[in-house]
Structure formats: structure tokens, C-alpha cells
Coordinates of C-alpha atoms and ligand atoms in Angstrom, one line a residue:
M1 CA -8.2 -28.7 4.7
R2 CA -7.2 -26.9 7.9
I3 CA -5.6 -23.7 6.9
A4 CA -4.0 -20.9 9.0
V5 CA -3.7 -17.4 7.7
V6 CA -1.2 -15.3 9.6
G7 CA -2.0 -11.6 9.5
G8 CA -5.3 -9.9 9.9
G9 CA -4.8 -7.1 7.3
I10 CA -6.8 -6.8 4.1
L11 CA -4.8 -9.5 2.3
G12 CA -5.0 -12.1 5.0
L13 CA -8.7 -11.5 5.5
A14 CA -9.5 -11.5 1.7
T15 CA -7.6 -14.8 1.4
A16 CA -9.2 -16.3 4.5
R17 CA -12.7 -15.3 3.3
Q18 CA -12.2 -17.0 0.0
L19 CA -10.8 -20.2 1.6
A20 CA -13.5 -20.3 4.2
G21 CA -16.2 -19.7 1.6
S22 CA -15.0 -22.8 -0.3
G23 CA -15.4 -25.1 2.7
H24 CA -11.9 -25.1 4.3
R25 CA -11.4 -24.8 8.0
V26 CA -9.7 -21.4 8.3
T27 CA -8.1 -19.8 11.3
V28 CA -6.8 -16.2 11.1
L29 CA -4.0 -15.3 13.5
E30 CA -3.4 -11.6 14.1
K31 CA -1.0 -10.3 16.6
E32 CA -2.8 -7.0 17.4
P33 CA -5.9 -6.8 19.6
A34 CA -7.9 -5.7 16.5
L35 CA -7.8 -6.2 12.7
G36 CA -6.4 -3.9 10.1
R37 CA -4.2 -1.8 12.4
H38 CA -1.2 -1.4 10.1
Q39 CA -1.0 -0.7 6.4
T40 CA -4.7 -1.6 5.9
G41 CA -5.8 1.1 8.3
R42 CA -3.2 3.7 7.4
N43 CA -3.3 4.4 3.7
S44 CA -4.8 6.9 1.2
G45 CA -8.0 5.0 0.7
V46 CA -7.6 5.2 -3.1
V47 CA -9.0 2.5 -5.4
H48 CA -6.3 2.7 -8.1
A49 CA -7.5 2.3 -11.7
G50 CA -4.3 0.7 -13.0
L51 CA -2.3 3.6 -14.6
Y52 CA 1.1 3.0 -13.1
Y53 CA 1.9 -0.6 -13.7
P54 CA 3.7 -2.1 -16.7
A55 CA 1.4 -4.2 -18.8
G56 CA 1.8 -7.9 -18.0
S57 CA 2.9 -7.3 -14.4
L58 CA 1.0 -8.9 -11.6
K59 CA 0.2 -5.3 -10.4
A60 CA -1.4 -4.4 -13.7
R61 CA -3.4 -7.7 -14.0
L62 CA -4.5 -7.9 -10.3
C63 CA -5.3 -4.2 -9.9
T64 CA -7.6 -4.0 -12.9
R65 CA -9.3 -7.3 -11.9
G66 CA -9.3 -6.2 -8.2
V67 CA -11.1 -2.9 -9.0
G68 CA -14.1 -4.7 -10.6
L69 CA -14.3 -7.2 -7.7
L70 CA -14.0 -4.5 -5.1
R71 CA -16.6 -2.2 -6.7
A72 CA -19.1 -5.1 -6.8
Y73 CA -18.2 -6.1 -3.2
C74 CA -18.7 -2.6 -1.8
A75 CA -22.1 -2.3 -3.7
D76 CA -23.2 -5.7 -2.4
R77 CA -22.2 -5.0 1.2
D78 CA -23.3 -1.3 1.2
L79 CA -19.8 0.0 1.9
P80 CA -18.7 3.5 0.8
Y81 CA -17.2 3.6 -2.7
E82 CA -17.1 6.8 -4.7
E83 CA -15.8 7.3 -8.2
C84 CA -14.5 10.8 -7.6
G85 CA -11.9 10.7 -10.3
K86 CA -8.3 11.6 -10.4
V87 CA -6.0 13.9 -12.3
V88 CA -2.2 13.4 -12.6
V89 CA -0.7 16.9 -13.2
A90 CA 2.5 17.7 -15.1
V91 CA 3.6 21.1 -13.9
E92 CA 6.8 21.4 -15.9
A93 CA 7.6 20.4 -19.5
R94 CA 10.1 17.7 -18.4
E95 CA 7.2 15.9 -16.7
E96 CA 5.1 15.5 -19.8
A97 CA 7.0 12.4 -21.1
G98 CA 6.2 10.7 -17.8
L99 CA 2.6 11.6 -18.1
R100 CA 2.4 10.1 -21.6
T101 CA 3.9 6.9 -20.2
L102 CA 1.1 6.7 -17.7
E103 CA -1.4 7.3 -20.4
E104 CA 0.1 4.4 -22.5
R105 CA 0.2 2.1 -19.5
G106 CA -3.4 3.0 -18.6
H107 CA -4.6 2.2 -22.1
A108 CA -2.6 -1.0 -22.2
N109 CA -4.2 -2.0 -18.9
G110 CA -7.7 -1.2 -20.1
V111 CA -8.3 1.7 -17.8
A112 CA -11.7 3.3 -18.8
G113 CA -12.3 6.9 -19.7
L114 CA -8.6 8.2 -19.7
R115 CA -8.2 11.6 -21.3
M116 CA -5.4 14.1 -21.6
L117 CA -6.4 17.6 -20.4
D118 CA -4.8 21.0 -21.2
A119 CA -4.6 23.7 -18.4
A120 CA -8.1 25.0 -19.0
Q121 CA -9.7 21.6 -19.1
L122 CA -7.9 20.7 -15.9
R123 CA -9.4 23.8 -14.2
R124 CA -12.9 22.6 -15.2
I125 CA -12.4 19.4 -13.3
E126 CA -10.2 20.7 -10.4
P127 CA -10.7 24.5 -10.3
H128 CA -7.7 25.1 -8.0
A129 CA -5.2 22.9 -9.7
D130 CA -2.5 24.4 -12.0
G131 CA -0.5 22.5 -14.6
R132 CA 0.5 22.4 -18.3
L133 CA -1.0 19.0 -18.9
A134 CA -3.0 16.5 -16.9
L135 CA -4.2 12.9 -17.3
H136 CA -7.8 12.4 -16.1
S137 CA -8.9 9.0 -14.8
P138 CA -12.6 9.5 -14.1
R139 CA -13.2 6.0 -12.6
T140 CA -10.4 6.2 -10.0
A141 CA -12.3 5.9 -6.7
I142 CA -12.0 6.1 -2.9
C143 CA -13.2 3.7 -0.3
D144 CA -12.6 2.8 3.4
F145 CA -10.2 -0.2 3.4
T146 CA -10.6 -0.7 7.1
A147 CA -14.3 -1.2 6.6
V148 CA -13.7 -3.5 3.7
A149 CA -11.3 -5.6 5.8
A150 CA -13.8 -5.8 8.6
A151 CA -16.5 -7.0 6.2
Y152 CA -14.1 -9.7 4.9
A153 CA -13.6 -10.8 8.5
D154 CA -17.4 -11.0 8.9
D155 CA -17.5 -13.3 5.9
V156 CA -14.8 -15.5 7.4
R157 CA -16.8 -15.9 10.6
A158 CA -20.1 -16.4 8.7
A159 CA -18.4 -19.3 6.9
D160 CA -17.4 -20.8 10.3
G161 CA -13.9 -19.6 10.1
E162 CA -12.1 -18.4 13.3
V163 CA -10.5 -15.0 13.6
R164 CA -8.1 -14.9 16.6
T165 CA -6.5 -11.6 17.6
G166 CA -3.7 -11.0 20.1
V167 CA -1.8 -14.1 18.7
T168 CA 1.8 -13.4 17.6
V169 CA 3.2 -16.1 15.3
S170 CA 6.9 -16.7 15.5
G171 CA 7.3 -19.2 12.7
V172 CA 6.0 -22.2 10.9
D173 CA 7.7 -25.7 11.0
A174 CA 6.5 -27.7 8.0
S175 CA 9.0 -30.5 8.0
N176 CA 6.9 -33.3 9.5
G177 CA 3.9 -33.9 7.3
E178 CA 1.9 -31.0 8.6
A179 CA 2.5 -27.3 9.2
L180 CA 3.1 -26.4 12.9
V181 CA 2.4 -22.8 13.6
R182 CA 4.3 -21.5 16.6
H183 CA 2.8 -18.6 18.5
G184 CA 2.8 -17.0 21.9
G185 CA 0.3 -19.5 23.3
G186 CA 2.0 -22.6 22.0
A187 CA 1.7 -24.3 18.6
D188 CA -1.2 -25.5 16.3
A189 CA -1.1 -27.9 13.4
F190 CA -2.5 -27.1 10.0
D191 CA -2.4 -28.6 6.5
R192 CA -1.5 -25.3 4.9
V193 CA -0.4 -21.9 6.1
V194 CA -0.6 -18.5 4.3
V195 CA 1.5 -15.7 5.6
C196 CA 0.3 -12.2 4.9
A197 CA 2.3 -10.4 7.6
G198 CA 2.9 -7.0 5.9
L199 CA 5.8 -5.2 7.7
Y200 CA 7.0 -8.5 9.2
S201 CA 6.6 -10.7 6.1
D202 CA 10.3 -11.2 5.6
R203 CA 10.9 -12.1 9.2
L204 CA 8.1 -14.7 9.2
A205 CA 9.1 -16.1 5.8
H206 CA 12.7 -16.6 7.0
A207 CA 11.5 -18.2 10.3
S208 CA 9.3 -20.5 8.2
G209 CA 12.0 -22.0 6.0
G210 CA 11.9 -19.3 3.2
P211 CA 14.8 -17.4 1.8
R212 CA 16.2 -14.4 3.7
Y213 CA 15.6 -12.0 0.7
P214 CA 13.8 -9.9 -0.1
T215 CA 13.9 -8.1 3.2
I216 CA 11.4 -5.4 4.2
V217 CA 12.5 -1.8 4.4
P218 CA 9.8 0.3 6.2
F219 CA 9.1 3.6 4.5
R220 CA 7.0 5.9 6.7
G221 CA 4.4 8.0 4.9
D222 CA 3.4 11.1 6.8
Y223 CA 0.0 12.7 6.1
L224 CA -1.4 16.2 6.8
A225 CA -5.2 16.9 6.6
L226 CA -6.8 20.0 5.2
R227 CA -8.7 22.1 7.7
P228 CA -12.5 22.2 6.9
Q229 CA -12.3 25.7 5.4
A230 CA -9.6 24.6 2.8
R231 CA -11.3 21.3 1.7
D232 CA -13.0 23.0 -1.3
L233 CA -9.5 23.3 -2.9
V234 CA -9.8 19.7 -3.9
K235 CA -12.8 18.0 -5.7
G236 CA -11.3 14.5 -6.1
L237 CA -7.8 13.2 -6.2
I238 CA -4.8 15.3 -7.4
Y239 CA -1.5 13.6 -8.0
P240 CA 1.9 14.7 -9.3
V241 CA 3.7 12.8 -12.1
P242 CA 5.7 10.2 -10.1
D243 CA 9.5 9.8 -10.3
P244 CA 10.0 6.6 -12.3
R245 CA 12.9 5.6 -10.1
Y246 CA 10.7 4.9 -7.1
P247 CA 7.6 2.8 -6.5
F248 CA 6.0 5.7 -4.6
L249 CA 3.5 8.1 -6.2
G250 CA 4.6 11.4 -4.7
V251 CA 2.8 13.7 -2.3
H252 CA -0.8 13.9 -3.5
L253 CA -4.2 15.4 -2.4
T254 CA -6.9 12.8 -1.7
R255 CA -10.4 13.2 -0.7
T256 CA -11.6 10.5 1.7
V257 CA -15.0 8.9 1.9
H258 CA -15.4 10.4 5.4
G259 CA -15.3 14.0 3.9
G260 CA -11.7 14.9 4.7
V261 CA -8.8 15.7 2.4
L262 CA -5.4 14.2 3.0
V263 CA -2.0 15.6 1.8
G264 CA 0.7 13.0 1.5
P265 CA 2.3 10.6 1.9
N266 CA 6.0 11.3 1.7
A267 CA 8.4 8.4 2.0
V268 CA 11.1 8.4 4.7
L269 CA 12.9 5.5 6.3
A270 CA 11.1 4.5 9.5
F271 CA 13.2 3.8 12.5
A272 CA 10.8 1.0 13.6
R273 CA 8.7 -1.2 11.3
E274 CA 5.6 0.0 13.0
G275 CA 7.2 3.4 13.7
Y276 CA 4.4 5.9 12.9
R277 CA 6.2 8.9 14.5
L278 CA 9.7 10.3 13.9
R279 CA 10.5 9.5 17.5
D280 CA 9.4 5.9 17.3
V281 CA 12.7 3.9 17.3
R282 CA 13.3 0.2 17.8
P283 CA 17.0 -0.1 18.0
S284 CA 17.2 -3.8 17.0
E285 CA 15.0 -3.3 13.9
L286 CA 16.9 -0.1 12.9
A287 CA 20.2 -1.8 13.3
A288 CA 19.1 -4.8 11.2
T289 CA 18.0 -2.4 8.4
L290 CA 21.1 -0.3 8.6
T291 CA 23.4 -3.4 8.3
D292 CA 21.4 -5.2 5.7
P293 CA 23.5 -5.4 2.5
G294 CA 20.4 -4.9 0.3
F295 CA 19.5 -1.7 2.2
L296 CA 23.0 -0.4 2.1
R297 CA 23.1 -0.8 -1.7
L298 CA 19.8 0.9 -2.0
A299 CA 20.9 3.8 0.3
R300 CA 24.1 4.3 -1.6
R301 CA 22.1 4.7 -4.8
H302 CA 19.4 7.0 -3.4
W303 CA 20.9 8.8 -0.5
R304 CA 20.3 12.2 -2.0
T305 CA 16.6 11.7 -2.5
G306 CA 16.4 10.1 1.0
A307 CA 18.0 13.1 2.6
D308 CA 15.7 15.5 0.7
E309 CA 12.7 13.5 1.9
V310 CA 13.9 13.7 5.6
W311 CA 14.5 17.4 5.2
R312 CA 11.0 17.9 3.8
A313 CA 9.4 15.7 6.6
M314 CA 10.8 18.0 9.2
S315 CA 9.0 21.1 8.1
R316 CA 5.3 21.5 7.5
R317 CA 6.0 24.4 5.1
R318 CA 8.3 22.3 2.9
F319 CA 5.8 19.4 3.0
V320 CA 3.0 21.7 1.9
A321 CA 5.3 23.2 -0.8
A322 CA 5.3 19.8 -2.6
A323 CA 1.5 20.0 -3.0
R324 CA 1.5 23.7 -3.7
R325 CA 3.4 23.0 -7.0
Y326 CA 0.0 21.9 -8.5
V327 CA -2.5 23.6 -6.0
P328 CA -0.8 27.0 -5.5
E329 CA -3.5 28.4 -3.2
L330 CA -2.7 25.8 -0.5
R331 CA -1.1 27.5 2.6
P332 CA 0.8 25.9 5.5
G333 CA -2.0 27.2 7.8
D334 CA -4.5 25.1 5.9
V335 CA -3.3 21.8 7.3
V336 CA -3.0 19.8 10.5
R337 CA -1.1 16.6 11.2
A338 CA -2.9 13.4 10.4
P339 CA -1.9 9.8 11.3
A340 CA 1.0 8.3 9.3
G341 CA 1.4 4.9 7.6
V342 CA 4.4 2.7 7.1
R343 CA 4.9 0.9 3.8
A344 CA 6.3 -2.6 3.7
Q345 CA 8.6 -2.3 0.7
A346 CA 10.6 -5.4 -0.2
V347 CA 14.2 -4.9 -1.2
D348 CA 16.4 -7.6 -2.9
R349 CA 20.0 -8.4 -1.9
D350 CA 21.2 -6.3 -4.9
G351 CA 19.6 -3.2 -3.4
S352 CA 16.7 -3.1 -5.9
M353 CA 13.2 -2.4 -4.7
V354 CA 10.9 -5.2 -5.7
E355 CA 8.5 -3.6 -8.1
D356 CA 5.8 -6.2 -8.5
F357 CA 3.7 -8.2 -6.0
R358 CA 5.7 -11.3 -4.9
I359 CA 4.0 -14.4 -3.7
E360 CA 6.1 -17.5 -3.0
R361 CA 5.2 -21.1 -2.0
N362 CA 7.6 -23.1 0.1
G363 CA 6.1 -26.6 0.6
R364 CA 2.9 -26.2 2.8
V365 CA 3.5 -22.5 3.3
V366 CA 2.5 -19.6 0.9
Q367 CA 4.2 -16.4 1.7
V368 CA 3.3 -12.9 0.5
R369 CA 6.7 -11.2 0.3
N370 CA 5.8 -7.9 -1.4
A371 CA 2.4 -6.4 -1.4
P372 CA 2.6 -2.6 -1.4
S373 CA 0.1 -0.3 -3.1
P374 CA -2.1 -1.1 -5.0
A375 CA -2.5 -4.3 -2.9
A376 CA -5.5 -3.0 -1.0
T377 CA -7.3 -2.1 -4.2
S378 CA -6.3 -5.6 -5.6
S379 CA -7.1 -7.6 -2.4
L380 CA -9.8 -9.8 -3.8
A381 CA -7.8 -10.5 -7.0
I382 CA -4.6 -11.2 -5.0
A383 CA -6.6 -13.6 -2.8
E384 CA -7.6 -15.6 -5.9
V385 CA -3.9 -16.0 -6.8
I386 CA -2.9 -17.0 -3.2
V387 CA -5.8 -19.5 -3.0
E388 CA -4.8 -21.1 -6.3
R389 CA -1.2 -21.5 -4.9
V390 CA -2.4 -22.8 -1.6
L391 CA -4.6 -25.4 -3.2
A392 CA -2.2 -26.5 -5.9
D393 CA -0.7 -30.0 -5.4
G394 CA 2.7 -30.3 -4.0
Ligands
FAD1 C1 1.0 5.3 3.4 C2 0.4 4.2 2.6 C3 -0.5 4.6 1.6 C4 -1.1 3.6 0.8 N1 -2.1 3.9 -0.1 C5 -2.8 3.0 -0.8 C6 -3.9 3.3 -1.6 O1 -4.3 4.4 -1.7 N2 -4.5 2.3 -2.3 C7 -4.1 1.0 -2.2 O2 -4.6 0.1 -2.9 N3 -3.0 0.6 -1.4 C8 -2.4 1.6 -0.7 N4 -1.4 1.3 0.2 C9 -1.0 -0.1 0.3 C10 -1.9 -1.0 1.1 O3 -2.3 -0.3 2.3 C11 -1.2 -2.3 1.4 O4 -0.7 -2.8 0.2 C12 -2.2 -3.3 2.1 O5 -2.8 -2.8 3.2 C13 -1.4 -4.5 2.5 O6 -2.2 -5.4 3.2 P1 -1.6 -6.5 4.1 O7 -2.7 -7.3 4.6 O8 -0.6 -7.3 3.3 O9 -0.7 -5.8 5.2 P2 -1.1 -5.2 6.6 O10 -2.4 -4.4 6.5 O11 0.1 -4.5 7.1 O12 -1.4 -6.4 7.5 C14 -0.5 -7.3 8.0 C15 -1.0 -7.8 9.3 O13 -0.1 -8.9 9.8 C16 0.0 -8.8 11.2 N5 1.2 -9.4 11.6 C17 2.5 -9.1 11.4 N6 3.3 -9.9 12.0 C18 2.6 -10.9 12.6 C19 2.9 -12.0 13.4 N7 4.2 -12.3 13.7 N8 1.9 -12.7 13.9 C20 0.6 -12.4 13.7 N9 0.2 -11.3 12.9 C21 1.2 -10.5 12.4 C22 0.0 -7.3 11.4 O14 -0.3 -6.9 12.8 C23 -1.0 -6.8 10.4 O15 -2.3 -6.7 10.9 C24 -0.8 2.2 1.0 C25 0.1 1.9 2.0 C26 0.6 2.8 2.9 C27 1.5 2.4 4.0

């Protein structure tokens, strides 16, 4: 079959790789001049073990399968992959119940090596972390998702697939016996199309005959980086207990495979879908978000947390204070600004944030409508599900 994959992020490339590897004629269409420029190249680089996701969810199933596939892939392709381990730290007594829930979920999802630590045991693993109780996940790892995505693209090319950059797709017309992909340079016909357009997935889904909802709300995640002299404060990955009302994990400290340590990300409404700085504003995109009934319901429910996040984003001292709760020696002078990311979070018309991965098929077109974290970790497993739907009859 002739198959187009729209989006050259880690999901589009993982899917294209698998399709090309099984003999299909695959063309990847990416609007940027290079691959992996958005979520794939702007994240924490953490290979999640599967602690957070309710048993039975796609996230739980595809994360745990995805970790095994990714570990083997990185070993095979000689890509960096370090099992540096992670602790989730409860600082206050009221956070302990949340930590127990993560422990239960982790066990239900088959996460290896999980162990509860008291304050002294925590110090033996992370000497500068302070908490009452911590959950240790020794197999949680770090990798370089941009390098992984680039390796997937090499696999596509090696299997005679085509990767075209600088091609912006405006929609797919699948009403006449084939799927016509419209783009800046004209239109091309395919038998099937997969859309993995991240921050623009809702726009493209709607322009390709899919339903309007869920829409994407872009949540910027700012990062700071530790100066070299402060990097010893962190051995692996140190996370807070997440607020169960949100799909975000809270400001954490993460070692990277390139030797740095990141602090972040927070979660604030971005004023442009690809708005990586506070001053990046796209009035048409912002207006569309601010008048979207789903977003308005979400904002009405969570305005207080949203305002707190904006307040914290405006001051380095307040940002660092979030991480100082569990690494008290950290000082505002220990950090410098680092590049931000923007999460594509799908929101339904009723204002609820879509929790799980969402993949829909609409005739000849398969649309990824929600693929936030841990989608990079799960990319090879998500690709299996997408490919199954693409190749199913109908
Ligand atoms: C701040 C942050 C931290 C995160 N941390 C982690 C983590 O530690 N671990 C983890 O597993 N996950 C993490 N994630 C999530 C992970 O990065 C994403 O789930 C994953 O990268 C999604 O990949 P994607 O291919 O769907 O999207 P993207 O990487 O955003 O790719 C979509 C591509 O589609 C292209 N595109 C869009 N519109 C068009 C169009 N019209 N025509 C052609 N091309 C188009 C874009 O240019 C882009 O290249 C994080 C995300 C963020 C933002």
C-alpha cells in the first residue's frame, strides 16, 4: 500500500519505520526543515517505567511494552540509554496516600524493582533529597528521544521509504476511493494516511473529516538547567508526588544523557501552539483556545492552579522553590534558563483533559488525537497499535 505519515516527530517516525519495514511504500511529510523539532526534541528525556497510569489503560499497557522495545532498540543501535533510577518523594504526610497509589499502580503494571524508602534510605540513593517517604523505581531510565527519532528516520530510508521535510499538510480528502493529502506543494494520493501532528493534531483531524473534539490545549513547560557546580545535587531522577487532578508530573529534577540536570517542567497555557517563550503569541491560535467551550470549562474548574503556575513561571526564585521542597540545598543562583517544551494536551468538549492515549480511525485516515507523556517512551508500542489500525480492513 502507499501510505503517508503526516508528522516527523517520534510517533510518526516510529509508525513509518514499522510500515516501511513490512514492505509498504511510505512517505513521511513534515512541515519543519528538520525532524523532531517540537515535543520530541523538547522533553525531559525520561523513559518512564509505568508508575502513573491506571492498570488497563493504553498508557499502562503501551508504556510497559514500549520500555522493553525501546531498551532493546537503543542497545541494538548503540544509542544512549541509562537506567539511572528515579525516586518520587513525599515531603508532607498528606502526600503519602498519593505515593501508595503510585506504588499500587506500578505493581499492577509490572514495574520491576519498586521499593518504598524511609528518609534515611532515600538519602543513601539521593544524598541531597529530603522527604518522609519515597518510592524508588531503579529501572526508570533516560535517553535522547531526538536521537531515537533520527534513528527511526534512518530505518525508514533504509527500507526505501521517503522522508520529506518542509511540507505542510493542510488536510486529507478521503472521499473518492483514495486519500488525497493536500499540502503546500499541491496534493498526493495514497491508500492510507496516518496523522501524528502533535500540537496540530486536532486541526488536521478536523480538516480530514474527523470530529472537532478533542481540541489541543498547548501547555508550555519551562525548564531550568543546573550550573555544572550544582549538578552533584542530583544522582538520577527526583520527582514530587503528582497532583492527581492533572496529567502533569510536577516540577522534577532530571539528569540527561548528555551530563546536564534539568529542573522542570511547569505547566502554563502557551499563547501559541509552538510558543516556547512567554512572549511568543499567535493571536489567531490564542483566540481559538480562549473561545473554545472545552477550554473555557477547563479554565473555570482550574483557574486557581493556572494562576499559581503563571505566577511561579514569572520568577526563577519561585520556580526553584518548587524543587527546593525536596532538594533544600538548591539555590536560585544554581540555575540558568533552558529551552522550553509545549505539551499537546487534548481536551474534550466537557472540559476534561483526555487522560489516555487516543487513536481514531476515520475511513482511510488514522489520527493520533492525544499522545502526551509517556508517548515518547511508548513510541514503538504505540506504533504497533497504529499499524494494526492502518492495516485493518475497512
Ligand atoms: C515538556 C515536555 C516533557 C515531556 N517529557 C517526556 C518524558 O520525559 N518522557 C516521555 O516519554 N514523554 C515526554 N513528553 C511527551 C513526548 O515528548 C511526546 O508525547 C512525544 O514527543 C509526542 O510525539 P509526536 O510525534 O506525537 O509529536 P511531536 O514530536 O510534536 O511531532 C509532531 C510533528 O508533526 C509536525 N506537524 C504538525 N503539523 C503538521 C502539518 N500540518 N504538516 C506536516 N507536519 C506537521 C510537527 O512539526 C512535528 O514535527 C514530554 C513532552 C513535553 C512537551
